[in-house]
Short mmCIF file of C-alpha atoms in Angstrom, two decimals:
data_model
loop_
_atom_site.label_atom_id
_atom_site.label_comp_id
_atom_site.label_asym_id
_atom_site.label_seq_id
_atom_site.Cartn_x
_atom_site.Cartn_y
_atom_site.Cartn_z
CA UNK A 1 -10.00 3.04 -141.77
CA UNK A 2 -9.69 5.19 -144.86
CA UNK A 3 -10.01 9.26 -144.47
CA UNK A 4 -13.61 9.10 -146.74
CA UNK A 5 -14.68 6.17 -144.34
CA UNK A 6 -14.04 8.03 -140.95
CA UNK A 7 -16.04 11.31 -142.86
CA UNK A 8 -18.78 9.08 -143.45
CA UNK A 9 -18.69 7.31 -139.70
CA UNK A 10 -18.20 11.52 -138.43
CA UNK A 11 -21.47 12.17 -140.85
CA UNK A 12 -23.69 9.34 -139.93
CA UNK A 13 -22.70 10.11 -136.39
CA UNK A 14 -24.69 13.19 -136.03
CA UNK A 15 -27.88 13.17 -138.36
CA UNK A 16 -29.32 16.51 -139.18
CA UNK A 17 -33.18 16.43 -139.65
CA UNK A 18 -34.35 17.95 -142.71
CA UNK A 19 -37.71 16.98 -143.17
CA UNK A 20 -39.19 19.65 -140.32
CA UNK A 21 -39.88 23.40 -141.97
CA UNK A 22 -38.02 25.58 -139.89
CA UNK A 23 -40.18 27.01 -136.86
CA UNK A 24 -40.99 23.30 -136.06
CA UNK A 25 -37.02 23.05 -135.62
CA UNK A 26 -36.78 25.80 -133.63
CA UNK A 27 -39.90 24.33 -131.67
CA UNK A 28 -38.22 21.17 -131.35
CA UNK A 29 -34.77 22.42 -130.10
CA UNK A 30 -36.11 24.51 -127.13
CA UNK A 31 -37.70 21.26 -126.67
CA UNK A 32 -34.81 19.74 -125.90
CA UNK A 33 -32.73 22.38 -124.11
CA UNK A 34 -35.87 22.30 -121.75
CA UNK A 35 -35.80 18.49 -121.49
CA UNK A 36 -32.29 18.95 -120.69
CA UNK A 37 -32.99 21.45 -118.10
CA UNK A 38 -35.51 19.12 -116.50
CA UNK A 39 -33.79 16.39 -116.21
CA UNK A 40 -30.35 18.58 -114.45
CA UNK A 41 -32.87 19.65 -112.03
CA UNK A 42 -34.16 16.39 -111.06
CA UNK A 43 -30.81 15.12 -110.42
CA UNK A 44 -30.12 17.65 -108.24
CA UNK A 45 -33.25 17.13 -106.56
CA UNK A 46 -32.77 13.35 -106.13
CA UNK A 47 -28.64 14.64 -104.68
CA UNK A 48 -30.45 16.83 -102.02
CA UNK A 49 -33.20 13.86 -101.09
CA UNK A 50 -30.17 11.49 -100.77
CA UNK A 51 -28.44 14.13 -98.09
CA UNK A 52 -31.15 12.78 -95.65
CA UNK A 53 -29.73 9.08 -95.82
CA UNK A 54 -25.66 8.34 -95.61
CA UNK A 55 -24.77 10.90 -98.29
CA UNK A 56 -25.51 14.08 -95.88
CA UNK A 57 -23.70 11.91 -92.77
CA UNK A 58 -20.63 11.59 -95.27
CA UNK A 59 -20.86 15.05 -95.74
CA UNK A 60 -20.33 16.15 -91.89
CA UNK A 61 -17.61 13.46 -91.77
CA UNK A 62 -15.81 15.18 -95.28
CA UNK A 63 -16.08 18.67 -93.71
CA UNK A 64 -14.56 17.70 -90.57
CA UNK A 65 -11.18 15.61 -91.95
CA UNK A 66 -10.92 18.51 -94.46
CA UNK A 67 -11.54 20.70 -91.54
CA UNK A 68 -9.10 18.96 -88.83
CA UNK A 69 -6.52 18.51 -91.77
CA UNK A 70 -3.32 20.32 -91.49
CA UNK A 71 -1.91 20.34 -95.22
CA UNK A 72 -3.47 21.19 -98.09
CA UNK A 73 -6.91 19.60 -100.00
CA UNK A 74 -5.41 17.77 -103.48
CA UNK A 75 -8.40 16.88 -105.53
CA UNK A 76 -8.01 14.90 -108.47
CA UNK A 77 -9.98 13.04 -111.25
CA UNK A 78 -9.99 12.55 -115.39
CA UNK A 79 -12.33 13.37 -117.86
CA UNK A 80 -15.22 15.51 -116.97
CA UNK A 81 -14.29 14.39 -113.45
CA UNK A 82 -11.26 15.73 -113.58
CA UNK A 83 -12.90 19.35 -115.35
CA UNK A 84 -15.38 18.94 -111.93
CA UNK A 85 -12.43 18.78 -110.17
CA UNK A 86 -10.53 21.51 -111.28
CA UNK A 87 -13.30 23.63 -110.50
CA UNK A 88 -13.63 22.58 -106.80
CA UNK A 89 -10.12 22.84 -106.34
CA UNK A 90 -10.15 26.71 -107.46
CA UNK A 91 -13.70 27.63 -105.45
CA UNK A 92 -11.81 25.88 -102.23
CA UNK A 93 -9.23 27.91 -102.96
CA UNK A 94 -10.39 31.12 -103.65
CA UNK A 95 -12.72 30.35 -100.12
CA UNK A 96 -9.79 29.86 -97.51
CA UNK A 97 -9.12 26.21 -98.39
CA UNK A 98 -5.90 25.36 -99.32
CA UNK A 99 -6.29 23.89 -102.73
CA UNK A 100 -5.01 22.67 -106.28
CA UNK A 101 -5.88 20.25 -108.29
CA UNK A 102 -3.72 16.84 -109.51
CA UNK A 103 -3.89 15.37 -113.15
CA UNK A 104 -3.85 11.50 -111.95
CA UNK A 105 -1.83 10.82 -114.99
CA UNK A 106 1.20 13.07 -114.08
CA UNK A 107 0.88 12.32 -110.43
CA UNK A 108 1.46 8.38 -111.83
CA UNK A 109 4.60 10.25 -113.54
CA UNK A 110 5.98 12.20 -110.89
CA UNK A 111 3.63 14.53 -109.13
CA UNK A 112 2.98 12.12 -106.44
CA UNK A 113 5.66 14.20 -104.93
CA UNK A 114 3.41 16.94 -104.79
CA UNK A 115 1.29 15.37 -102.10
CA UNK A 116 2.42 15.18 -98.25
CA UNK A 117 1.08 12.83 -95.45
CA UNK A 118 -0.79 16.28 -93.87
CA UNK A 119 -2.76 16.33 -97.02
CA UNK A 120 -6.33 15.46 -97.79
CA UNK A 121 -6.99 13.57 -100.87
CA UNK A 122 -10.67 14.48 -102.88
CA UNK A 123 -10.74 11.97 -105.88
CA UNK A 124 -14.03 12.27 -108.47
CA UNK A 125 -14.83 9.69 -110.72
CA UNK A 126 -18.24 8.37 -111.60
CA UNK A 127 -17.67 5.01 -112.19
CA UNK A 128 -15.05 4.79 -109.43
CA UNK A 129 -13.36 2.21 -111.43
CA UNK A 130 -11.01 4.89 -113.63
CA UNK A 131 -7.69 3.20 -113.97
CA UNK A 132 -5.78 6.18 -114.25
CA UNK A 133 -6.32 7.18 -110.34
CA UNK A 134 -5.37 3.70 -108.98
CA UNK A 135 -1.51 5.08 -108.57
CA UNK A 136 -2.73 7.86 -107.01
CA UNK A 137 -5.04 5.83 -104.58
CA UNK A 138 -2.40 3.33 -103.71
CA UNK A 139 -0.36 6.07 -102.78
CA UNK A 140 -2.61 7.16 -100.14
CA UNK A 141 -2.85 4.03 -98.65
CA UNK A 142 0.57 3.47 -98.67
CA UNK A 143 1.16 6.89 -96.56
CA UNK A 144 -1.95 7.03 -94.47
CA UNK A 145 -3.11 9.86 -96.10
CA UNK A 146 -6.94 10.61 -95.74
CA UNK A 147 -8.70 9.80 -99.17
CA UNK A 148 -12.50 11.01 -99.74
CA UNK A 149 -14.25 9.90 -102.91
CA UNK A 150 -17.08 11.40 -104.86
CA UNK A 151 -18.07 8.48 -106.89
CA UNK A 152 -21.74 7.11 -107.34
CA UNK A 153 -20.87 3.67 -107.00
CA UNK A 154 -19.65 3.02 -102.91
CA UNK A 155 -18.73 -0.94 -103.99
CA UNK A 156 -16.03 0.51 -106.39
CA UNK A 157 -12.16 -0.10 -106.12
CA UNK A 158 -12.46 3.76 -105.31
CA UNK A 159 -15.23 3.36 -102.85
CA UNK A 160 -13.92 0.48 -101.37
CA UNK A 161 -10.77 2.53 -100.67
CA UNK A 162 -11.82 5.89 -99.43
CA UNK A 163 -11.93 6.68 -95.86
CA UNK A 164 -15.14 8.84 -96.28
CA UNK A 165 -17.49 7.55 -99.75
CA UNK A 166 -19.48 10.67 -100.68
CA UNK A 167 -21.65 8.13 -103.05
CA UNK A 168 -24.32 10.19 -105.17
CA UNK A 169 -27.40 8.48 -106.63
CA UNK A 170 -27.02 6.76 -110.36
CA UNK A 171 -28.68 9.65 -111.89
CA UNK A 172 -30.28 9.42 -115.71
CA UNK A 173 -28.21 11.81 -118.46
CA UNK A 174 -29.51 14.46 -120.20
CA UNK A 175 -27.92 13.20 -123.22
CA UNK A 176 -30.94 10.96 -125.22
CA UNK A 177 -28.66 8.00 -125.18
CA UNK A 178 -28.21 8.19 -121.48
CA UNK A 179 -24.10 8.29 -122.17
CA UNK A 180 -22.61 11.92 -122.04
CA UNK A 181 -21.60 13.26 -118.44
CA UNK A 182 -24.41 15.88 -118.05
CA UNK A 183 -26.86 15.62 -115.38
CA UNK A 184 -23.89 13.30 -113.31
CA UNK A 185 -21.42 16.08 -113.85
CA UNK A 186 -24.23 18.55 -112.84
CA UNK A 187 -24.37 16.72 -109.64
CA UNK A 188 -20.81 16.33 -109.17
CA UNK A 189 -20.49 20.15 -109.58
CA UNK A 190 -23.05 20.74 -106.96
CA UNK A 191 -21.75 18.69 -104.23
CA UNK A 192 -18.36 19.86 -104.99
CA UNK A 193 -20.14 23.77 -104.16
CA UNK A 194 -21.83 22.10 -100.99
CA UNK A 195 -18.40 21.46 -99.73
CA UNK A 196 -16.70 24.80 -100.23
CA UNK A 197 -19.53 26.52 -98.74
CA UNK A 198 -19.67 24.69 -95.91
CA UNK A 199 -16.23 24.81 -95.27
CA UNK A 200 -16.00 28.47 -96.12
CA UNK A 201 -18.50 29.18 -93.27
CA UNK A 202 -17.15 26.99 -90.81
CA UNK A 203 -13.97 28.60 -91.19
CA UNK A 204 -15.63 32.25 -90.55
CA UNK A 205 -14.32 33.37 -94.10
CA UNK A 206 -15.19 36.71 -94.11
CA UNK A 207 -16.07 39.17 -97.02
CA UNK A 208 -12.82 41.14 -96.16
CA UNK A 209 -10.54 37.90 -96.57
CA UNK A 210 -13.13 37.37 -99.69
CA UNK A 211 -11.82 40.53 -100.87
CA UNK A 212 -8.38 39.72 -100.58
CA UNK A 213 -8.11 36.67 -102.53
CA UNK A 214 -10.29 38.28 -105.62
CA UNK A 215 -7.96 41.97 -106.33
CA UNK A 216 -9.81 42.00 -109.80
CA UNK A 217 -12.25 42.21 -111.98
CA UNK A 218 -16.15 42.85 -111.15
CA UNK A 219 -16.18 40.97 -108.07
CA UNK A 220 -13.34 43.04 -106.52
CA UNK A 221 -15.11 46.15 -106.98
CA UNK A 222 -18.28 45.12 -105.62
CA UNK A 223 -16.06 44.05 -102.26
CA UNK A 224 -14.15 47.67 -101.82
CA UNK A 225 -15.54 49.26 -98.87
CA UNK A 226 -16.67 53.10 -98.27
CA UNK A 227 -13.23 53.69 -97.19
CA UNK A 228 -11.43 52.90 -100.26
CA UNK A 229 -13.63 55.06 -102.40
CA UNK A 230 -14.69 58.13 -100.12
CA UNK A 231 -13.36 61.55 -100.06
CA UNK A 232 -12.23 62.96 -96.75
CA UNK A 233 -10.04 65.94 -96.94
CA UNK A 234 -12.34 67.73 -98.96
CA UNK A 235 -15.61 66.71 -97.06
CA UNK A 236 -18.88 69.86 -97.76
CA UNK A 237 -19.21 70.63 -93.84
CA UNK A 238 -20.35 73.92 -92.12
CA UNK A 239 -21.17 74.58 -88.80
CA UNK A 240 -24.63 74.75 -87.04
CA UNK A 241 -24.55 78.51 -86.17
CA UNK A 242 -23.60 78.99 -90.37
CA UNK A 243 -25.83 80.89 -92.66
CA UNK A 244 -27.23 79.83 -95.98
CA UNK A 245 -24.97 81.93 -97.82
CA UNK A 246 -21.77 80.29 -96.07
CA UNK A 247 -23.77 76.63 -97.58
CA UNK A 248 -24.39 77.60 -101.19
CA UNK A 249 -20.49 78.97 -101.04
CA UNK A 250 -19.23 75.71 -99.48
CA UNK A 251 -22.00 73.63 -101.57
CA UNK A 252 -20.58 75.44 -104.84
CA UNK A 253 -16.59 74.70 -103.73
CA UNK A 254 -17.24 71.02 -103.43
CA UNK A 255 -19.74 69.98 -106.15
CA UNK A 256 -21.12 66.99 -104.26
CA UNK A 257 -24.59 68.72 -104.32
CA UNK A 258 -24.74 68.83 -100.88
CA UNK A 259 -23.40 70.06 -97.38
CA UNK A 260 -23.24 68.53 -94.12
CA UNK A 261 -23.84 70.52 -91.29
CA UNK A 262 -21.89 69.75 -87.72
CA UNK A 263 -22.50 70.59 -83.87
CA UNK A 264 -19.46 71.99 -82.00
CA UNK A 265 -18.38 68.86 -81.01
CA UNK A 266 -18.18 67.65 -84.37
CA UNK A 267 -20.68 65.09 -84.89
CA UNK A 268 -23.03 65.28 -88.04
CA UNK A 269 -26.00 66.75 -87.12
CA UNK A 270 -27.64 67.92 -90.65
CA UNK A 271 -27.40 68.17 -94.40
CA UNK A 272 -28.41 70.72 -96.83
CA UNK A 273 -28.82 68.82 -100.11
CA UNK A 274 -30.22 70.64 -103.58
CA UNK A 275 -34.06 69.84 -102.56
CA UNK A 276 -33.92 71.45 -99.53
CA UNK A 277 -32.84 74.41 -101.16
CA UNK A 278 -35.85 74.38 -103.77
CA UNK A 279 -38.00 73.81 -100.91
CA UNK A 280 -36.57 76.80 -99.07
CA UNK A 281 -35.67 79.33 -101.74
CA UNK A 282 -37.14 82.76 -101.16
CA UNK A 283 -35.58 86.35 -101.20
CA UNK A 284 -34.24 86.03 -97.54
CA UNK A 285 -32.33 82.53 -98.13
CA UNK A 286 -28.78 83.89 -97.31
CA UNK A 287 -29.69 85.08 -94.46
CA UNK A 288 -31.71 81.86 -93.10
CA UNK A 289 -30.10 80.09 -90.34
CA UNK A 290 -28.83 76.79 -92.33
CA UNK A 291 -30.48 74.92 -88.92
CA UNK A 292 -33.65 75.88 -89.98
CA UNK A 293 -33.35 74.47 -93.82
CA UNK A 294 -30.91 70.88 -93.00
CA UNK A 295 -33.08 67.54 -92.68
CA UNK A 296 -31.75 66.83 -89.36
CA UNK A 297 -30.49 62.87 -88.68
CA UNK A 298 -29.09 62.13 -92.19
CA UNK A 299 -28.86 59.02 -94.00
CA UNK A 300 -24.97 57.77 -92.65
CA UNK A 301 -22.93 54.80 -93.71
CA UNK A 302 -19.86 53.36 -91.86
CA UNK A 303 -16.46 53.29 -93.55
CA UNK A 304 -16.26 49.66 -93.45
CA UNK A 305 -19.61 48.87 -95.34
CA UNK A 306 -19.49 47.71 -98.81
CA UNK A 307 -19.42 49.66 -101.24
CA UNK A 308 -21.96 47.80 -103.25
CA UNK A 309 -24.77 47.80 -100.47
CA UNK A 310 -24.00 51.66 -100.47
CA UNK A 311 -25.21 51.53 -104.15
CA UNK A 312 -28.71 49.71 -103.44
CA UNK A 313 -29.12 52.24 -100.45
CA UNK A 314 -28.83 55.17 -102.64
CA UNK A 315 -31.02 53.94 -105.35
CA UNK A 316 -33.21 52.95 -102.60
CA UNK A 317 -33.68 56.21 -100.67
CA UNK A 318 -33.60 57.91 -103.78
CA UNK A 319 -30.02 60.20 -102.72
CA UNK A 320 -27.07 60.64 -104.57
CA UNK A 321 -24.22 61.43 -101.77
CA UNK A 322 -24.10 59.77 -98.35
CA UNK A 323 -21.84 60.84 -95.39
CA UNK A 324 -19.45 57.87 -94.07
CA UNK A 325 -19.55 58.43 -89.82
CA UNK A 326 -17.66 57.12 -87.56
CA UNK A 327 -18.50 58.19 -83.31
CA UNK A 328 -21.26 60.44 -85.12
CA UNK A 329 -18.46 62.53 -86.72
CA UNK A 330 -18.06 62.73 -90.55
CA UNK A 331 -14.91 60.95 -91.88
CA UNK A 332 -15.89 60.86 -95.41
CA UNK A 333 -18.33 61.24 -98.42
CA UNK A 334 -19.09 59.27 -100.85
CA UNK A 335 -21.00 60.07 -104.17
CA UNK A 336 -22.71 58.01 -106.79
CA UNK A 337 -20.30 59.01 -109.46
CA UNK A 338 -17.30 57.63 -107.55
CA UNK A 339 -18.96 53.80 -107.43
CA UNK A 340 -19.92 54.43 -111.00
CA UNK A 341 -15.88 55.33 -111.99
CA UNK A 342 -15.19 52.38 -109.44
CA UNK A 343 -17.15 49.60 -111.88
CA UNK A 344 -19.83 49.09 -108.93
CA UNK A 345 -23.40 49.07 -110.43
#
């Protein structure tokens, strides 16, 4: 085929209409990201209906091997399979599953040696006919090793094969010509979620180990805890015998816009914030018992909450500092400004 002739094949490929003035294009386009959207959502609809038949029964069986397995999960596929793929294999992952993912053309070339017999094998492919996983499925069978397919047809070479067939209903594209992986991948994508979250709560995974496993970015600084980002040493405290003028001294040192106020034993008893003082100002103030201007029974945190649900209690009770307690006694305080600087909002 000459260069002009593949331009022209590229050209008539993708036909721009013209005739349509321009807000009936726009018109027509949200049209179709609509359709689009419609159609995703009924595939996902008709994936969740076909959970009450021998999709959702696969599903137990799936979490259990994966569960009872004592390697690793391999998951493997080609195309936009194998993109699906990829992306379960890094949510397991990041979710206390053991996980990576396999190109089935290098494992055919080597990387079979990747996989031990204490693995568990996921393999996508919608047709379950893809040629390019058959090494990859021989090679379980040849070593016992547990196989589950995500395939929508269950009479497959794939299907035939697996030792759990996670078969999803023959689903109608997005794409006008019913051809382009869209509303199949969609599904593929979803199940592949299903999984990890199931596992991920079977297995207890906590937001601590969460934390762990995601150091950076965004997500990491919603998961730090009041401990990470509170100040101690330098905690506003006075006692309950103090005076108003010790507060506004102490209130004035720290700059947190507020004091906390403590029995003898220590435990957190009060707090003197900026609107009790309006409330309370007068030409005796200094000389005002500070027990008889602190709310008594603050607002209190624990050092292991996150620092994110801090946030929406601040915003939500309308304060701008919170004490961290621990056994009723102050260990820490933690102002708005520090989740700001800390990227949590």
């Amino acid at each position: 085929m000459t260069p002009s002739a593949a331009t022209a094949l590229l050209d008539d490929s993708f036909p721009v209409p013209v005739s349509a003035n321009r807000d009936s294009r726009r018109d027509i386009t949200r049209d179709m990201g609509v359709r689009s959207l419609q159609m995703g959502i009924t595939a996902l609809q008709e994936a969740s209906a076909a959970f009450e038949g021998p999709l959702g029964e696969a599903f137990e069986r799936a979490v259990e091997l994966i569960l009872g397995g004592k390697g690793r999960v391999i998951v493997s596929g080609i195309g936009k399979s194998g993109h699906i793929g990829r992306k379960l294999a890094a949510t397991l992952a990041s979710t206390g599953t053991h996980a990576f993912f396999v190109h089935p053309t290098e494992a055919s070339h080597g990387d079979l040696g990747m996989i031990a017999r204490d693995d568990v094998i996921i393999a996508l492919s919608w047709s379950g006919e893809t040629a390019e996983l058959s090494d990859l499925v021989g090679f379980t069978r040849r070593f016992s090793i547990p196989l589950i397919a995500i395939t929508r047809n269950g009479a497959s070479t794939l299907g035939r094969a697996a030792d759990v067939l996670l078969e999803l209903p023959r689903v109608r594209e997005s794409c006008p010509h019913d051809l382009a992986p869209t509303s199949s991948s969609l599904i593929q994508l979803a199940l592949g979620d299903a999984l990890a979250v199931a596992l991920l709560e079977r297995r207890g995974f906590t937001s601590a180990r969460f934390r762990t496993l995601h150091p950076g970015g965004t997500l990491a600084a919603r998961l730090k805890t009041v401990q990470q980002l509170m100040h101690g040493a330098d905690m506003p405290l006075v006692g309950e015998d103090a005076l108003m003028s010790e507060v506004l001294i102490e209130m004035a040192a720290r700059r947190y816009g507020c004091v906390g106020v403590a029995d003898g034993a220590g435990r957190l008893v009060g707090i003197v914030t900026d609107g009790d003082l309006r409330r309370h100002m007068g030409p005796a103030l200094l000389d005002t018992p500070v027990r008889t201007v602190m709310t008594r029974d603050p607002i209190t945190v624990e050092p292991h909450k996150l620092a994110s649900a801090v946030l929406e209690l601040m915003n939500r009770r309308l304060i701008t500092a919170v004490f961290a307690v621990d056994d009723g006694r102050p260990v820490g305080i933690l102002h708005v400004h520090d989740l700001l600087r800390a990227g949590i909002a």
